[in-house]
Protein backbone atom coordinates (compact mmCIF):
# COMPACT_ATOMS: atom_id res chain seq x y z
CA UNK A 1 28.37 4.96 -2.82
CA UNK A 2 26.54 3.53 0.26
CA UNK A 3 25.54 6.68 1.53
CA UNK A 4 23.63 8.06 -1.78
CA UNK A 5 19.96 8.43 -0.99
CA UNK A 6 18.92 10.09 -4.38
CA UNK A 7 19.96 9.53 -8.11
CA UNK A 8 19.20 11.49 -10.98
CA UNK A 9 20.77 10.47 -14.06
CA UNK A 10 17.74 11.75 -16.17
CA UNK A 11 17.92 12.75 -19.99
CA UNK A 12 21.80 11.57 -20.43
CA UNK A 13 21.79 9.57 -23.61
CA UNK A 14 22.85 6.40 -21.06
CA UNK A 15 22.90 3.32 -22.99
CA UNK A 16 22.61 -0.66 -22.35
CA UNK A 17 20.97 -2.41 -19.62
CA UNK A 18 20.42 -1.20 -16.34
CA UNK A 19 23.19 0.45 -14.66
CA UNK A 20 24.32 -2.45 -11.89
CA UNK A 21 26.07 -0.17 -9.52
CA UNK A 22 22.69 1.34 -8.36
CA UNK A 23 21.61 -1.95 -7.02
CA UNK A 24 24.36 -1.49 -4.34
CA UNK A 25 23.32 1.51 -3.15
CA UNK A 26 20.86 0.17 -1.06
CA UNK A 27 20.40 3.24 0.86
CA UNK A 28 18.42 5.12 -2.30
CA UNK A 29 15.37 6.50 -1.89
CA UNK A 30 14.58 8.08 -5.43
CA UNK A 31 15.72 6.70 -8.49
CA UNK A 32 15.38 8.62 -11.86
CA UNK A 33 17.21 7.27 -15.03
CA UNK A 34 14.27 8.26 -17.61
CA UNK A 35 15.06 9.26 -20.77
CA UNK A 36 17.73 7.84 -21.80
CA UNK A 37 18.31 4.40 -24.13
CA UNK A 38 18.58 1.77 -21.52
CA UNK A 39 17.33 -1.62 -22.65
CA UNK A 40 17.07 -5.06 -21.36
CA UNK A 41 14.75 -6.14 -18.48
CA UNK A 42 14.74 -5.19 -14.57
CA UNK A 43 17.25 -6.76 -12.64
CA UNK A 44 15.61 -8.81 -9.64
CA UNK A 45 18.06 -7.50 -7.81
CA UNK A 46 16.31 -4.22 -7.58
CA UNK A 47 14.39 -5.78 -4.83
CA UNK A 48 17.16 -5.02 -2.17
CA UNK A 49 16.44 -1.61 -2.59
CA UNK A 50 13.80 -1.96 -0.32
CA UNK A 51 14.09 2.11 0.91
CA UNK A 52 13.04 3.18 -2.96
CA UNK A 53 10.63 5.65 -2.70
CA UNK A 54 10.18 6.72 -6.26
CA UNK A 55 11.11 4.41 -9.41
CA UNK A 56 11.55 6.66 -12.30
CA UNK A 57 12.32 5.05 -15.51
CA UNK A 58 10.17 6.42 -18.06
CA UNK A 59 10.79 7.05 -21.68
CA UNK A 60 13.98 3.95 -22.15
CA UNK A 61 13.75 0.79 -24.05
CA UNK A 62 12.98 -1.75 -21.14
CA UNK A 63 11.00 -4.38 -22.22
CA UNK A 64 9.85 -8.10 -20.57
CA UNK A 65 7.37 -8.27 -17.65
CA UNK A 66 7.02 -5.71 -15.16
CA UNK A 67 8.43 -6.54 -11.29
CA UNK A 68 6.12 -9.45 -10.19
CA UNK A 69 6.84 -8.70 -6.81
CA UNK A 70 6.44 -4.92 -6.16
CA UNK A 71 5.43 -5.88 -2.41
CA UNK A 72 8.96 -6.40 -1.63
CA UNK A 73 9.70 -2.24 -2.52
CA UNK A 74 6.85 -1.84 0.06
CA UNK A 75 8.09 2.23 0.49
CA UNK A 76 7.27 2.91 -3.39
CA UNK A 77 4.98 6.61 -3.62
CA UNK A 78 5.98 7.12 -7.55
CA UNK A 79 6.46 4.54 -10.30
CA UNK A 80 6.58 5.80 -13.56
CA UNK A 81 7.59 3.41 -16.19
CA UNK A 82 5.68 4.88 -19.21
CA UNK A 83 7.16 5.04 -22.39
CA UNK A 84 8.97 1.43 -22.35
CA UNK A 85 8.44 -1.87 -24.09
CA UNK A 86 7.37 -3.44 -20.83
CA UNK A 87 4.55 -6.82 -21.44
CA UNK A 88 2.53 -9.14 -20.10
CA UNK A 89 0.62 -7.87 -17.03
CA UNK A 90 0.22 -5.57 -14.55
CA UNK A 91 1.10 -7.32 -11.72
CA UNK A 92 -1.08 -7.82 -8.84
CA UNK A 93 1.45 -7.23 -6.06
CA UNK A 94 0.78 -3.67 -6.74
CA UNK A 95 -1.81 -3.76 -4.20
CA UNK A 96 0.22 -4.58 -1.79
CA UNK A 97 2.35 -0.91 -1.99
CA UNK A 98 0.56 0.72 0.98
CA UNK A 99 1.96 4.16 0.17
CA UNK A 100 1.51 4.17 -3.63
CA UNK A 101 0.07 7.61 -4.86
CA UNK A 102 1.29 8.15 -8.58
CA UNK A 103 0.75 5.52 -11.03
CA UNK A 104 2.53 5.61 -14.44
CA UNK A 105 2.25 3.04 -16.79
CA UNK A 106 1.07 4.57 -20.31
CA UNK A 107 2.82 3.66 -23.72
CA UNK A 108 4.09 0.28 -23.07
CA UNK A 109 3.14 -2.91 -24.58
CA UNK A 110 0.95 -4.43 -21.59
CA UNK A 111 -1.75 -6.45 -22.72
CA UNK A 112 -3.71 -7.84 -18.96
CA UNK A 113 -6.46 -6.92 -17.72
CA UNK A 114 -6.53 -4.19 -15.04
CA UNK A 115 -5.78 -5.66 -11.58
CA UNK A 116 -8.30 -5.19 -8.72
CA UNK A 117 -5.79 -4.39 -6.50
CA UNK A 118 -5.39 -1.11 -8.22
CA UNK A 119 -8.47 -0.13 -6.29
CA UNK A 120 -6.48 -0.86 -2.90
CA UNK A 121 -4.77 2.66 -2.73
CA UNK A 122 -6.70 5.12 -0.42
CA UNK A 123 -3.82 7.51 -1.19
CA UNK A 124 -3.69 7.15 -5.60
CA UNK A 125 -3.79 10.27 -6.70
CA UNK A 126 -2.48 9.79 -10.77
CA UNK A 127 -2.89 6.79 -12.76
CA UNK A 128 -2.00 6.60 -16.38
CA UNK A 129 -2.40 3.13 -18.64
CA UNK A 130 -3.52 4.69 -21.74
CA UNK A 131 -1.37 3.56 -24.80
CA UNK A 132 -1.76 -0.66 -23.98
CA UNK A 133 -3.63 -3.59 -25.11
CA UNK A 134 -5.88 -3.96 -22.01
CA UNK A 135 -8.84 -6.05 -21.34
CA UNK A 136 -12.34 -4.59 -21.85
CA UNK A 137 -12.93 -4.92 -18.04
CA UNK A 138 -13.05 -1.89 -15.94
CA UNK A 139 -12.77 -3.71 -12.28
CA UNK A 140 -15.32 -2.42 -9.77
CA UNK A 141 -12.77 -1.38 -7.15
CA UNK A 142 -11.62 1.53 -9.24
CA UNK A 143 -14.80 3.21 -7.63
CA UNK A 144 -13.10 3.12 -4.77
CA UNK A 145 -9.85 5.66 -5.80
CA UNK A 146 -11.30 8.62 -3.95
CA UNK A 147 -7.99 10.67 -4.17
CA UNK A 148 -7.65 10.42 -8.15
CA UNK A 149 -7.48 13.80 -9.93
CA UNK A 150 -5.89 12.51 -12.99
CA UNK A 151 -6.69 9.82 -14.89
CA UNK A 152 -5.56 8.29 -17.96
CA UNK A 153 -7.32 5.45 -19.71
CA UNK A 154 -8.39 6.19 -23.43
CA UNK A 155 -9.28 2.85 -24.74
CA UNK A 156 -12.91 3.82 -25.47
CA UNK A 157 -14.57 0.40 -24.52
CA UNK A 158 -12.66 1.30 -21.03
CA UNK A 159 -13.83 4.66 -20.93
CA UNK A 160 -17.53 4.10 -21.97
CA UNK A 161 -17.59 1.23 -19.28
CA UNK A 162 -16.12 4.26 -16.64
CA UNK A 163 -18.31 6.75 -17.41
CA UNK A 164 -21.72 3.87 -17.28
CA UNK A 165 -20.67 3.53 -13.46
């Protein structure tokens, strides 16, 4: 399917590791497979589908480290991966997605602390990390999320530490 531009293969009861034929369809520009029982880590392959606007995977069994190197999906908008067993950290590259505006990351098993680079997008309108094992450090370029209308971050050292600024 070279052609394909959008695939939604959410709520299906899919099963296994991710599904290998979408990384040749490197013409996709919205990817939804949440919701199902896919397991196993991201393929570094998903890197070639460098026209991905939104990365839906939310609510599978996906576990290891996030994608180190998000710069290389530089069109991401939406990245919901909530609802995984994703660890380790939140990667840094994040700052370097330009048009990033939604943010989902709740429910998984990351245990960094917050990047600074999250305070990079001019354009973030919804970030979620509630439901992880994050540092106790709020970083100082959060301030600068002007867009943000929802918010999600209920550890309550985080949130006291928010609210003090």
């Amino acid at each position: 399917m070279p052609a394909l531009t959008s695939l939604s293969l959410y709520s299906n009861e899919l099963k296994n590791e991710f599904l290998d034929f979408i990384l040749q369809c490197k013409k996709l520009t919205f990817l939804d497979l949440s919701i199902n029982h896919l397991n196993g880590s991201l393929p570094k392959s998903i890197y070639n589908l460098t026209k991905l606007k939104a990365l839906k995977l939310g609510t599978n069994q996906f576990s290891g480290p996030i994608l180190q190197d998000l710069g290389l999906l530089p069109n991401l908008e939406v990245i919901q991966l909530f609802e995984n067993s994703f660890e380790g950290r939140i990667p840094s590259s994040v700052g370097q997605l330009q048009h990033l505006r939604y943010l989902d990351l709740h429910s998984n098993q990351l245990n960094s602390s917050i990047p600074y680079e999250l305070g990079f997008f001019s354009n973030l309108t919804f970030l979620a990390l509630t439901g992880n094992s994050l540092s106790d450090e709020l970083p100082m370029s959060l301030s600068r999320l002007t867009r943000i209308t929802d918010l999600g971050i209920s550890e309550k050292r985080l949130v006291a530490d928010l609210v003090e600024r």
